[in-house]
Amino acid sequence: MELRAEAIILSIRAHGEHGAIVRAMTEAHGLQAGYVRGGRSRGLRPVLQPANMVLGQWRARTQEQLASLTVELVHSRAPLFTEPLPAAALSWVTGLTSAALPEGQPYPRLHAALDGVLGAIEAAPAARGWGTALVRYELLLLAELGFGLDFEQCAVTGARDDLAFVSPKSGRGVSRGGAVGYEARLLPLPDFVLGGGGAEWEDILAGLQLTGHFLERDVLPGRIGEMLAGRARLIARIKRAVA
């Protein structure tokens, strides 16, 4: 197996005394893992950072073998890790993608959306500039993995408009009329999820609450402690930024 492609670095794990196992997302070949010799060296540490774009070359004798990987830096987002809020956002979205996706299966829409979220964080480090993009990315990831939410019509009345809530059990939208008396049991559905455009802080946080519920239940059930701690740090930093 030999593959040469640009890729977004998702995660890096130390392996042995000096090496690292890197998981990165390509557009046409999906998530690819590889062993980088000397990956923990002073020269490669700035390159092997989550969210960086690299040109990778994977080589392996068989499909089952962990490939050896060499990388060239194409674009660095490492400076953003000096800022707490962008660092938390980059760590969460790349870590989520690494944990959720199977290896070797292409997700071109997710690749494009991930690159868009990372670019938005880079262009406007304040969460107001990328919060809605993060929510939409998480909704897309749920859909691509077969856990998409259904906003076609109200689960109670069948109405196709005025959807304002989501059932935490079925993932289906619920209209204001259909939710009467049950609002406290439902998840808010922010307007920007259906209508696009920007959003206020309250709506961004509601969107993250919505996607977080289904990510925890359907995508990360075995890794809640490990993964959702990073998400909790991100949301706490957003709330501090809002205050």
mmCIF file with all atom_site columns, C-alpha atoms in Angstrom, residues 27-243:
data_model
loop_
_atom_site.group_PDB
_atom_site.id
_atom_site.type_symbol
_atom_site.label_atom_id
_atom_site.label_alt_id
_atom_site.label_comp_id
_atom_site.label_asym_id
_atom_site.label_entity_id
_atom_site.label_seq_id
_atom_site.pdbx_PDB_ins_code
_atom_site.Cartn_x
_atom_site.Cartn_y
_atom_site.Cartn_z
_atom_site.occupancy
_atom_site.B_iso_or_equiv
_atom_site.pdbx_formal_charge
_atom_site.auth_seq_id
_atom_site.auth_comp_id
_atom_site.auth_asym_id
_atom_site.auth_atom_id
_atom_site.pdbx_PDB_model_num
ATOM 1   C CA . GLU A 1 27  ? -10.350 13.947 1.165  1.00 0.00 ? 27  GLU A CA 1
ATOM 2   C CA . ALA A 1 28  ? -10.432 10.871 -1.059 1.00 0.00 ? 28  ALA A CA 1
ATOM 3   C CA . HIS A 1 29  ? -9.193  8.121  1.265  1.00 0.00 ? 29  HIS A CA 1
ATOM 4   C CA . GLY A 1 30  ? -10.754 9.084  4.583  1.00 0.00 ? 30  GLY A CA 1
ATOM 5   C CA . LEU A 1 31  ? -8.976  8.681  7.877  1.00 0.00 ? 31  LEU A CA 1
ATOM 6   C CA . GLN A 1 32  ? -5.504  7.186  7.606  1.00 0.00 ? 32  GLN A CA 1
ATOM 7   C CA . ALA A 1 33  ? -3.161  6.153  10.421 1.00 0.00 ? 33  ALA A CA 1
ATOM 8   C CA . GLY A 1 34  ? 0.600   5.917  10.194 1.00 0.00 ? 34  GLY A CA 1
ATOM 9   C CA . TYR A 1 35  ? 3.772   5.635  12.260 1.00 0.00 ? 35  TYR A CA 1
ATOM 10  C CA . VAL A 1 36  ? 6.081   8.655  12.058 1.00 0.00 ? 36  VAL A CA 1
ATOM 11  C CA . ARG A 1 37  ? 9.659   7.812  12.935 1.00 0.00 ? 37  ARG A CA 1
ATOM 12  C CA . GLY A 1 38  ? 11.068  10.555 15.147 1.00 0.00 ? 38  GLY A CA 1
ATOM 13  C CA . GLY A 1 39  ? 7.605   12.051 15.473 1.00 0.00 ? 39  GLY A CA 1
ATOM 14  C CA . ARG A 1 40  ? 8.364   13.361 18.957 1.00 0.00 ? 40  ARG A CA 1
ATOM 15  C CA . SER A 1 41  ? 11.547  15.117 17.883 1.00 0.00 ? 41  SER A CA 1
ATOM 16  C CA . ARG A 1 42  ? 12.010  18.860 18.175 1.00 0.00 ? 42  ARG A CA 1
ATOM 17  C CA . GLY A 1 43  ? 11.875  19.222 14.413 1.00 0.00 ? 43  GLY A CA 1
ATOM 18  C CA . LEU A 1 44  ? 8.614   17.328 13.897 1.00 0.00 ? 44  LEU A CA 1
ATOM 19  C CA . ARG A 1 45  ? 6.648   18.416 16.962 1.00 0.00 ? 45  ARG A CA 1
ATOM 20  C CA . PRO A 1 46  ? 5.557   21.743 15.371 1.00 0.00 ? 46  PRO A CA 1
ATOM 21  C CA . VAL A 1 47  ? 4.470   19.853 12.243 1.00 0.00 ? 47  VAL A CA 1
ATOM 22  C CA . LEU A 1 48  ? 2.570   17.110 14.045 1.00 0.00 ? 48  LEU A CA 1
ATOM 23  C CA . GLN A 1 49  ? -0.084  19.313 15.602 1.00 0.00 ? 49  GLN A CA 1
ATOM 24  C CA . PRO A 1 50  ? -3.840  18.706 15.379 1.00 0.00 ? 50  PRO A CA 1
ATOM 25  C CA . ALA A 1 51  ? -5.487  20.858 12.672 1.00 0.00 ? 51  ALA A CA 1
ATOM 26  C CA . ASN A 1 52  ? -2.280  21.276 10.658 1.00 0.00 ? 52  ASN A CA 1
ATOM 27  C CA . MET A 1 53  ? -2.470  20.479 6.962  1.00 0.00 ? 53  MET A CA 1
ATOM 28  C CA . VAL A 1 54  ? 0.323   18.220 5.750  1.00 0.00 ? 54  VAL A CA 1
ATOM 29  C CA . LEU A 1 55  ? 1.348   16.338 2.649  1.00 0.00 ? 55  LEU A CA 1
ATOM 30  C CA . GLY A 1 56  ? 1.595   12.764 3.840  1.00 0.00 ? 56  GLY A CA 1
ATOM 31  C CA . GLN A 1 57  ? 3.086   9.668  2.288  1.00 0.00 ? 57  GLN A CA 1
ATOM 32  C CA . TRP A 1 58  ? 1.942   6.327  3.719  1.00 0.00 ? 58  TRP A CA 1
ATOM 33  C CA . ARG A 1 59  ? 3.749   3.084  2.888  1.00 0.00 ? 59  ARG A CA 1
ATOM 34  C CA . ALA A 1 60  ? 2.966   -0.450 4.079  1.00 0.00 ? 60  ALA A CA 1
ATOM 35  C CA . ARG A 1 61  ? 3.649   -3.961 2.771  1.00 0.00 ? 61  ARG A CA 1
ATOM 36  C CA . THR A 1 62  ? 0.064   -5.049 3.392  1.00 0.00 ? 62  THR A CA 1
ATOM 37  C CA . GLN A 1 63  ? -3.281  -3.351 4.009  1.00 0.00 ? 63  GLN A CA 1
ATOM 38  C CA . GLU A 1 64  ? -3.372  -4.792 7.538  1.00 0.00 ? 64  GLU A CA 1
ATOM 39  C CA . GLN A 1 65  ? 0.034   -3.403 8.547  1.00 0.00 ? 65  GLN A CA 1
ATOM 40  C CA . LEU A 1 66  ? 0.345   -0.002 10.207 1.00 0.00 ? 66  LEU A CA 1
ATOM 41  C CA . ALA A 1 67  ? 1.853   2.180  7.510  1.00 0.00 ? 67  ALA A CA 1
ATOM 42  C CA . SER A 1 68  ? 4.989   4.207  7.921  1.00 0.00 ? 68  SER A CA 1
ATOM 43  C CA . LEU A 1 69  ? 4.265   7.871  7.371  1.00 0.00 ? 69  LEU A CA 1
ATOM 44  C CA . THR A 1 70  ? 6.373   10.824 6.348  1.00 0.00 ? 70  THR A CA 1
ATOM 45  C CA . VAL A 1 71  ? 4.959   14.345 6.364  1.00 0.00 ? 71  VAL A CA 1
ATOM 46  C CA . GLU A 1 72  ? 5.655   17.754 4.905  1.00 0.00 ? 72  GLU A CA 1
ATOM 47  C CA . LEU A 1 73  ? 3.965   20.800 6.382  1.00 0.00 ? 73  LEU A CA 1
ATOM 48  C CA . VAL A 1 74  ? 1.516   22.526 4.036  1.00 0.00 ? 74  VAL A CA 1
ATOM 49  C CA . HIS A 1 75  ? -0.232  24.881 6.464  1.00 0.00 ? 75  HIS A CA 1
ATOM 50  C CA . SER A 1 76  ? 0.262   25.349 10.191 1.00 0.00 ? 76  SER A CA 1
ATOM 51  C CA . ARG A 1 77  ? -2.414  26.267 12.705 1.00 0.00 ? 77  ARG A CA 1
ATOM 52  C CA . ALA A 1 78  ? -0.088  25.595 15.639 1.00 0.00 ? 78  ALA A CA 1
ATOM 53  C CA . PRO A 1 79  ? 0.020   29.281 16.758 1.00 0.00 ? 79  PRO A CA 1
ATOM 54  C CA . LEU A 1 80  ? -3.692  29.045 17.652 1.00 0.00 ? 80  LEU A CA 1
ATOM 55  C CA . PHE A 1 81  ? -2.816  26.628 20.442 1.00 0.00 ? 81  PHE A CA 1
ATOM 56  C CA . THR A 1 82  ? -1.378  29.549 22.421 1.00 0.00 ? 82  THR A CA 1
ATOM 57  C CA . GLU A 1 83  ? -4.928  30.926 22.839 1.00 0.00 ? 83  GLU A CA 1
ATOM 58  C CA . PRO A 1 84  ? -7.144  28.950 25.264 1.00 0.00 ? 84  PRO A CA 1
ATOM 59  C CA . LEU A 1 85  ? -10.467 29.179 23.408 1.00 0.00 ? 85  LEU A CA 1
ATOM 60  C CA . PRO A 1 86  ? -9.243  28.407 19.865 1.00 0.00 ? 86  PRO A CA 1
ATOM 61  C CA . ALA A 1 87  ? -7.009  25.674 21.300 1.00 0.00 ? 87  ALA A CA 1
ATOM 62  C CA . ALA A 1 88  ? -9.975  24.036 23.023 1.00 0.00 ? 88  ALA A CA 1
ATOM 63  C CA . ALA A 1 89  ? -12.037 24.228 19.834 1.00 0.00 ? 89  ALA A CA 1
ATOM 64  C CA . LEU A 1 90  ? -9.300  22.774 17.623 1.00 0.00 ? 90  LEU A CA 1
ATOM 65  C CA . SER A 1 91  ? -8.597  19.982 20.096 1.00 0.00 ? 91  SER A CA 1
ATOM 66  C CA . TRP A 1 92  ? -12.269 19.059 20.368 1.00 0.00 ? 92  TRP A CA 1
ATOM 67  C CA . VAL A 1 93  ? -13.204 19.015 16.698 1.00 0.00 ? 93  VAL A CA 1
ATOM 68  C CA . THR A 1 94  ? -10.091 17.116 15.581 1.00 0.00 ? 94  THR A CA 1
ATOM 69  C CA . GLY A 1 95  ? -10.312 14.692 18.515 1.00 0.00 ? 95  GLY A CA 1
ATOM 70  C CA . LEU A 1 96  ? -14.004 14.056 17.828 1.00 0.00 ? 96  LEU A CA 1
ATOM 71  C CA . THR A 1 97  ? -13.309 13.320 14.172 1.00 0.00 ? 97  THR A CA 1
ATOM 72  C CA . SER A 1 98  ? -10.438 10.995 15.024 1.00 0.00 ? 98  SER A CA 1
ATOM 73  C CA . ALA A 1 99  ? -12.514 9.047  17.552 1.00 0.00 ? 99  ALA A CA 1
ATOM 74  C CA . ALA A 1 100 ? -15.717 8.854  15.514 1.00 0.00 ? 100 ALA A CA 1
ATOM 75  C CA . LEU A 1 101 ? -14.636 7.888  12.001 1.00 0.00 ? 101 LEU A CA 1
ATOM 76  C CA . PRO A 1 102 ? -13.608 4.435  10.802 1.00 0.00 ? 102 PRO A CA 1
ATOM 77  C CA . GLU A 1 103 ? -10.301 4.226  8.967  1.00 0.00 ? 103 GLU A CA 1
ATOM 78  C CA . GLY A 1 104 ? -10.104 4.113  5.200  1.00 0.00 ? 104 GLY A CA 1
ATOM 79  C CA . GLN A 1 105 ? -13.671 5.204  4.445  1.00 0.00 ? 105 GLN A CA 1
ATOM 80  C CA . PRO A 1 106 ? -13.947 8.486  2.526  1.00 0.00 ? 106 PRO A CA 1
ATOM 81  C CA . TYR A 1 107 ? -16.171 11.256 3.844  1.00 0.00 ? 107 TYR A CA 1
ATOM 82  C CA . PRO A 1 108 ? -15.578 14.106 1.377  1.00 0.00 ? 108 PRO A CA 1
ATOM 83  C CA . ARG A 1 109 ? -18.379 16.274 2.782  1.00 0.00 ? 109 ARG A CA 1
ATOM 84  C CA . LEU A 1 110 ? -16.984 15.926 6.303  1.00 0.00 ? 110 LEU A CA 1
ATOM 85  C CA . HIS A 1 111 ? -13.475 16.677 5.075  1.00 0.00 ? 111 HIS A CA 1
ATOM 86  C CA . ALA A 1 112 ? -14.663 19.889 3.426  1.00 0.00 ? 112 ALA A CA 1
ATOM 87  C CA . ALA A 1 113 ? -16.728 20.869 6.474  1.00 0.00 ? 113 ALA A CA 1
ATOM 88  C CA . LEU A 1 114 ? -13.850 20.163 8.870  1.00 0.00 ? 114 LEU A CA 1
ATOM 89  C CA . ASP A 1 115 ? -11.496 22.290 6.797  1.00 0.00 ? 115 ASP A CA 1
ATOM 90  C CA . GLY A 1 116 ? -14.145 25.020 6.868  1.00 0.00 ? 116 GLY A CA 1
ATOM 91  C CA . VAL A 1 117 ? -14.520 24.909 10.663 1.00 0.00 ? 117 VAL A CA 1
ATOM 92  C CA . LEU A 1 118 ? -10.759 24.992 11.179 1.00 0.00 ? 118 LEU A CA 1
ATOM 93  C CA . GLY A 1 119 ? -10.470 27.895 8.758  1.00 0.00 ? 119 GLY A CA 1
ATOM 94  C CA . ALA A 1 120 ? -13.246 29.766 10.565 1.00 0.00 ? 120 ALA A CA 1
ATOM 95  C CA . ILE A 1 121 ? -11.496 29.320 13.925 1.00 0.00 ? 121 ILE A CA 1
ATOM 96  C CA . GLU A 1 122 ? -8.278  30.557 12.376 1.00 0.00 ? 122 GLU A CA 1
ATOM 97  C CA . ALA A 1 123 ? -9.927  33.588 10.763 1.00 0.00 ? 123 ALA A CA 1
ATOM 98  C CA . ALA A 1 124 ? -11.985 34.630 13.798 1.00 0.00 ? 124 ALA A CA 1
ATOM 99  C CA . PRO A 1 125 ? -10.691 33.076 17.047 1.00 0.00 ? 125 PRO A CA 1
ATOM 100 C CA . ALA A 1 126 ? -13.678 34.427 19.052 1.00 0.00 ? 126 ALA A CA 1
ATOM 101 C CA . ALA A 1 127 ? -16.389 31.745 19.251 1.00 0.00 ? 127 ALA A CA 1
ATOM 102 C CA . ARG A 1 128 ? -19.009 34.091 17.781 1.00 0.00 ? 128 ARG A CA 1
ATOM 103 C CA . GLY A 1 129 ? -17.217 33.658 14.464 1.00 0.00 ? 129 GLY A CA 1
ATOM 104 C CA . TRP A 1 130 ? -17.178 29.848 14.363 1.00 0.00 ? 130 TRP A CA 1
ATOM 105 C CA . GLY A 1 131 ? -19.731 28.545 16.879 1.00 0.00 ? 131 GLY A CA 1
ATOM 106 C CA . THR A 1 132 ? -22.480 27.979 14.314 1.00 0.00 ? 132 THR A CA 1
ATOM 107 C CA . ALA A 1 133 ? -20.033 26.243 11.957 1.00 0.00 ? 133 ALA A CA 1
ATOM 108 C CA . LEU A 1 134 ? -19.041 23.852 14.741 1.00 0.00 ? 134 LEU A CA 1
ATOM 109 C CA . VAL A 1 135 ? -22.679 22.973 15.458 1.00 0.00 ? 135 VAL A CA 1
ATOM 110 C CA . ARG A 1 136 ? -23.356 22.352 11.768 1.00 0.00 ? 136 ARG A CA 1
ATOM 111 C CA . TYR A 1 137 ? -20.227 20.196 11.521 1.00 0.00 ? 137 TYR A CA 1
ATOM 112 C CA . GLU A 1 138 ? -21.367 18.056 14.431 1.00 0.00 ? 138 GLU A CA 1
ATOM 113 C CA . LEU A 1 139 ? -24.825 17.674 12.860 1.00 0.00 ? 139 LEU A CA 1
ATOM 114 C CA . LEU A 1 140 ? -23.205 16.628 9.584  1.00 0.00 ? 140 LEU A CA 1
ATOM 115 C CA . LEU A 1 141 ? -20.975 14.107 11.368 1.00 0.00 ? 141 LEU A CA 1
ATOM 116 C CA . LEU A 1 142 ? -24.032 12.578 13.043 1.00 0.00 ? 142 LEU A CA 1
ATOM 117 C CA . ALA A 1 143 ? -25.768 12.334 9.667  1.00 0.00 ? 143 ALA A CA 1
ATOM 118 C CA . GLU A 1 144 ? -22.762 10.850 7.872  1.00 0.00 ? 144 GLU A CA 1
ATOM 119 C CA . LEU A 1 145 ? -22.473 8.148  10.537 1.00 0.00 ? 145 LEU A CA 1
ATOM 120 C CA . GLY A 1 146 ? -26.149 7.239  10.263 1.00 0.00 ? 146 GLY A CA 1
ATOM 121 C CA . PHE A 1 147 ? -27.446 9.175  13.279 1.00 0.00 ? 147 PHE A CA 1
ATOM 122 C CA . GLY A 1 148 ? -28.860 12.205 11.488 1.00 0.00 ? 148 GLY A CA 1
ATOM 123 C CA . LEU A 1 149 ? -31.583 14.251 13.137 1.00 0.00 ? 149 LEU A CA 1
ATOM 124 C CA . ASP A 1 150 ? -34.940 14.607 11.379 1.00 0.00 ? 150 ASP A CA 1
ATOM 125 C CA . PHE A 1 151 ? -36.256 18.129 10.905 1.00 0.00 ? 151 PHE A CA 1
ATOM 126 C CA . GLU A 1 152 ? -38.692 17.348 8.081  1.00 0.00 ? 152 GLU A CA 1
ATOM 127 C CA . GLN A 1 153 ? -41.844 17.638 10.179 1.00 0.00 ? 153 GLN A CA 1
ATOM 128 C CA . CYS A 1 154 ? -43.130 17.706 13.733 1.00 0.00 ? 154 CYS A CA 1
ATOM 129 C CA . ALA A 1 155 ? -42.993 14.298 15.388 1.00 0.00 ? 155 ALA A CA 1
ATOM 130 C CA . VAL A 1 156 ? -46.271 15.067 17.191 1.00 0.00 ? 156 VAL A CA 1
ATOM 131 C CA . THR A 1 157 ? -48.493 17.002 14.785 1.00 0.00 ? 157 THR A CA 1
ATOM 132 C CA . GLY A 1 158 ? -46.883 16.394 11.389 1.00 0.00 ? 158 GLY A CA 1
ATOM 133 C CA . ALA A 1 159 ? -46.554 20.155 10.822 1.00 0.00 ? 159 ALA A CA 1
ATOM 134 C CA . ARG A 1 160 ? -43.644 21.213 8.617  1.00 0.00 ? 160 ARG A CA 1
ATOM 135 C CA . ASP A 1 161 ? -43.112 24.662 10.082 1.00 0.00 ? 161 ASP A CA 1
ATOM 136 C CA . ASP A 1 162 ? -42.489 26.323 13.441 1.00 0.00 ? 162 ASP A CA 1
ATOM 137 C CA . LEU A 1 163 ? -40.136 23.565 14.604 1.00 0.00 ? 163 LEU A CA 1
ATOM 138 C CA . ALA A 1 164 ? -38.544 24.742 17.853 1.00 0.00 ? 164 ALA A CA 1
ATOM 139 C CA . PHE A 1 165 ? -37.561 21.587 19.765 1.00 0.00 ? 165 PHE A CA 1
ATOM 140 C CA . VAL A 1 166 ? -36.028 18.143 19.246 1.00 0.00 ? 166 VAL A CA 1
ATOM 141 C CA . SER A 1 167 ? -37.015 14.906 20.944 1.00 0.00 ? 167 SER A CA 1
ATOM 142 C CA . PRO A 1 168 ? -33.971 13.614 22.884 1.00 0.00 ? 168 PRO A CA 1
ATOM 143 C CA . LYS A 1 169 ? -35.146 10.053 22.229 1.00 0.00 ? 169 LYS A CA 1
ATOM 144 C CA . SER A 1 170 ? -36.040 10.022 18.537 1.00 0.00 ? 170 SER A CA 1
ATOM 145 C CA . GLY A 1 171 ? -33.998 12.968 17.254 1.00 0.00 ? 171 GLY A CA 1
ATOM 146 C CA . ARG A 1 172 ? -37.071 14.295 15.447 1.00 0.00 ? 172 ARG A CA 1
ATOM 147 C CA . GLY A 1 173 ? -38.168 17.914 15.407 1.00 0.00 ? 173 GLY A CA 1
ATOM 148 C CA . VAL A 1 174 ? -41.158 19.101 17.428 1.00 0.00 ? 174 VAL A CA 1
ATOM 149 C CA . SER A 1 175 ? -43.185 22.249 16.721 1.00 0.00 ? 175 SER A CA 1
ATOM 150 C CA . ARG A 1 176 ? -44.104 24.810 19.366 1.00 0.00 ? 176 ARG A CA 1
ATOM 151 C CA . GLY A 1 177 ? -47.697 23.612 19.293 1.00 0.00 ? 177 GLY A CA 1
ATOM 152 C CA . GLY A 1 178 ? -46.709 19.977 19.569 1.00 0.00 ? 178 GLY A CA 1
ATOM 153 C CA . ALA A 1 179 ? -44.394 20.711 22.490 1.00 0.00 ? 179 ALA A CA 1
ATOM 154 C CA . VAL A 1 180 ? -46.959 22.409 24.736 1.00 0.00 ? 180 VAL A CA 1
ATOM 155 C CA . GLY A 1 181 ? -46.615 21.014 28.240 1.00 0.00 ? 181 GLY A CA 1
ATOM 156 C CA . TYR A 1 182 ? -43.471 19.047 27.376 1.00 0.00 ? 182 TYR A CA 1
ATOM 157 C CA . GLU A 1 183 ? -40.968 21.820 26.676 1.00 0.00 ? 183 GLU A CA 1
ATOM 158 C CA . ALA A 1 184 ? -38.780 20.917 29.666 1.00 0.00 ? 184 ALA A CA 1
ATOM 159 C CA . ARG A 1 185 ? -38.340 17.374 28.362 1.00 0.00 ? 185 ARG A CA 1
ATOM 160 C CA . LEU A 1 186 ? -37.212 18.480 24.900 1.00 0.00 ? 186 LEU A CA 1
ATOM 161 C CA . LEU A 1 187 ? -34.013 19.959 23.509 1.00 0.00 ? 187 LEU A CA 1
ATOM 162 C CA . PRO A 1 188 ? -34.173 23.486 22.043 1.00 0.00 ? 188 PRO A CA 1
ATOM 163 C CA . LEU A 1 189 ? -33.746 23.749 18.271 1.00 0.00 ? 189 LEU A CA 1
ATOM 164 C CA . PRO A 1 190 ? -32.006 27.062 17.484 1.00 0.00 ? 190 PRO A CA 1
ATOM 165 C CA . ASP A 1 191 ? -33.247 29.003 14.459 1.00 0.00 ? 191 ASP A CA 1
ATOM 166 C CA . PHE A 1 192 ? -29.846 29.018 12.721 1.00 0.00 ? 192 PHE A CA 1
ATOM 167 C CA . VAL A 1 193 ? -29.843 25.208 12.430 1.00 0.00 ? 193 VAL A CA 1
ATOM 168 C CA . LEU A 1 194 ? -32.773 25.369 10.014 1.00 0.00 ? 194 LEU A CA 1
ATOM 169 C CA . GLY A 1 195 ? -32.456 28.882 8.642  1.00 0.00 ? 195 GLY A CA 1
ATOM 170 C CA . GLY A 1 196 ? -28.692 29.357 8.418  1.00 0.00 ? 196 GLY A CA 1
ATOM 171 C CA . GLY A 1 197 ? -26.936 32.632 9.114  1.00 0.00 ? 197 GLY A CA 1
ATOM 172 C CA . GLY A 1 198 ? -25.418 33.842 12.349 1.00 0.00 ? 198 GLY A CA 1
ATOM 173 C CA . ALA A 1 199 ? -26.639 33.336 15.878 1.00 0.00 ? 199 ALA A CA 1
ATOM 174 C CA . GLU A 1 200 ? -26.630 34.832 19.339 1.00 0.00 ? 200 GLU A CA 1
ATOM 175 C CA . TRP A 1 201 ? -24.613 33.244 22.131 1.00 0.00 ? 201 TRP A CA 1
ATOM 176 C CA . GLU A 1 202 ? -27.703 31.641 23.643 1.00 0.00 ? 202 GLU A CA 1
ATOM 177 C CA . ASP A 1 203 ? -28.499 29.890 20.371 1.00 0.00 ? 203 ASP A CA 1
ATOM 178 C CA . ILE A 1 204 ? -24.909 28.732 19.845 1.00 0.00 ? 204 ILE A CA 1
ATOM 179 C CA . LEU A 1 205 ? -24.860 27.145 23.296 1.00 0.00 ? 205 LEU A CA 1
ATOM 180 C CA . ALA A 1 206 ? -28.287 25.574 22.658 1.00 0.00 ? 206 ALA A CA 1
ATOM 181 C CA . GLY A 1 207 ? -26.953 24.132 19.410 1.00 0.00 ? 207 GLY A CA 1
ATOM 182 C CA . LEU A 1 208 ? -23.966 22.629 21.203 1.00 0.00 ? 208 LEU A CA 1
ATOM 183 C CA . GLN A 1 209 ? -26.299 21.175 23.834 1.00 0.00 ? 209 GLN A CA 1
ATOM 184 C CA . LEU A 1 210 ? -28.366 19.584 21.065 1.00 0.00 ? 210 LEU A CA 1
ATOM 185 C CA . THR A 1 211 ? -25.471 17.993 19.196 1.00 0.00 ? 211 THR A CA 1
ATOM 186 C CA . GLY A 1 212 ? -23.691 17.049 22.419 1.00 0.00 ? 212 GLY A CA 1
ATOM 187 C CA . HIS A 1 213 ? -26.644 14.943 23.558 1.00 0.00 ? 213 HIS A CA 1
ATOM 188 C CA . PHE A 1 214 ? -26.633 12.801 20.424 1.00 0.00 ? 214 PHE A CA 1
ATOM 189 C CA . LEU A 1 215 ? -22.845 12.614 20.123 1.00 0.00 ? 215 LEU A CA 1
ATOM 190 C CA . GLU A 1 216 ? -22.650 11.300 23.679 1.00 0.00 ? 216 GLU A CA 1
ATOM 191 C CA . ARG A 1 217 ? -25.460 8.801  23.162 1.00 0.00 ? 217 ARG A CA 1
ATOM 192 C CA . ASP A 1 218 ? -24.794 7.541  19.632 1.00 0.00 ? 218 ASP A CA 1
ATOM 193 C CA . VAL A 1 219 ? -21.192 8.249  18.622 1.00 0.00 ? 219 VAL A CA 1
ATOM 194 C CA . LEU A 1 220 ? -19.073 8.234  21.793 1.00 0.00 ? 220 LEU A CA 1
ATOM 195 C CA . PRO A 1 221 ? -20.833 5.903  24.238 1.00 0.00 ? 221 PRO A CA 1
ATOM 196 C CA . GLY A 1 222 ? -17.643 4.047  25.145 1.00 0.00 ? 222 GLY A CA 1
ATOM 197 C CA . ARG A 1 223 ? -15.435 7.132  25.353 1.00 0.00 ? 223 ARG A CA 1
ATOM 198 C CA . ILE A 1 224 ? -17.561 9.567  27.313 1.00 0.00 ? 224 ILE A CA 1
ATOM 199 C CA . GLY A 1 225 ? -15.040 10.313 30.048 1.00 0.00 ? 225 GLY A CA 1
ATOM 200 C CA . GLU A 1 226 ? -12.117 10.663 27.675 1.00 0.00 ? 226 GLU A CA 1
ATOM 201 C CA . MET A 1 227 ? -13.765 12.725 24.952 1.00 0.00 ? 227 MET A CA 1
ATOM 202 C CA . LEU A 1 228 ? -16.489 14.752 26.612 1.00 0.00 ? 228 LEU A CA 1
ATOM 203 C CA . ALA A 1 229 ? -14.086 16.260 29.140 1.00 0.00 ? 229 ALA A CA 1
ATOM 204 C CA . GLY A 1 230 ? -12.584 18.149 26.211 1.00 0.00 ? 230 GLY A CA 1
ATOM 205 C CA . ARG A 1 231 ? -16.011 19.270 25.077 1.00 0.00 ? 231 ARG A CA 1
ATOM 206 C CA . ALA A 1 232 ? -16.857 20.422 28.608 1.00 0.00 ? 232 ALA A CA 1
ATOM 207 C CA . ARG A 1 233 ? -13.672 22.516 28.683 1.00 0.00 ? 233 ARG A CA 1
ATOM 208 C CA . LEU A 1 234 ? -14.610 24.080 25.349 1.00 0.00 ? 234 LEU A CA 1
ATOM 209 C CA . ILE A 1 235 ? -18.130 25.013 26.454 1.00 0.00 ? 235 ILE A CA 1
ATOM 210 C CA . ALA A 1 236 ? -16.830 26.378 29.761 1.00 0.00 ? 236 ALA A CA 1
ATOM 211 C CA . ARG A 1 237 ? -14.403 28.618 27.858 1.00 0.00 ? 237 ARG A CA 1
ATOM 212 C CA . ILE A 1 238 ? -17.197 29.812 25.553 1.00 0.00 ? 238 ILE A CA 1
ATOM 213 C CA . LYS A 1 239 ? -19.364 30.681 28.555 1.00 0.00 ? 239 LYS A CA 1
ATOM 214 C CA . ARG A 1 240 ? -16.498 32.612 30.115 1.00 0.00 ? 240 ARG A CA 1
ATOM 215 C CA . ALA A 1 241 ? -16.051 34.496 26.844 1.00 0.00 ? 241 ALA A CA 1
ATOM 216 C CA . VAL A 1 242 ? -19.744 35.367 26.828 1.00 0.00 ? 242 VAL A CA 1
ATOM 217 C CA . ALA A 1 243 ? -19.819 36.567 30.431 1.00 0.00 ? 243 ALA A CA 1
#
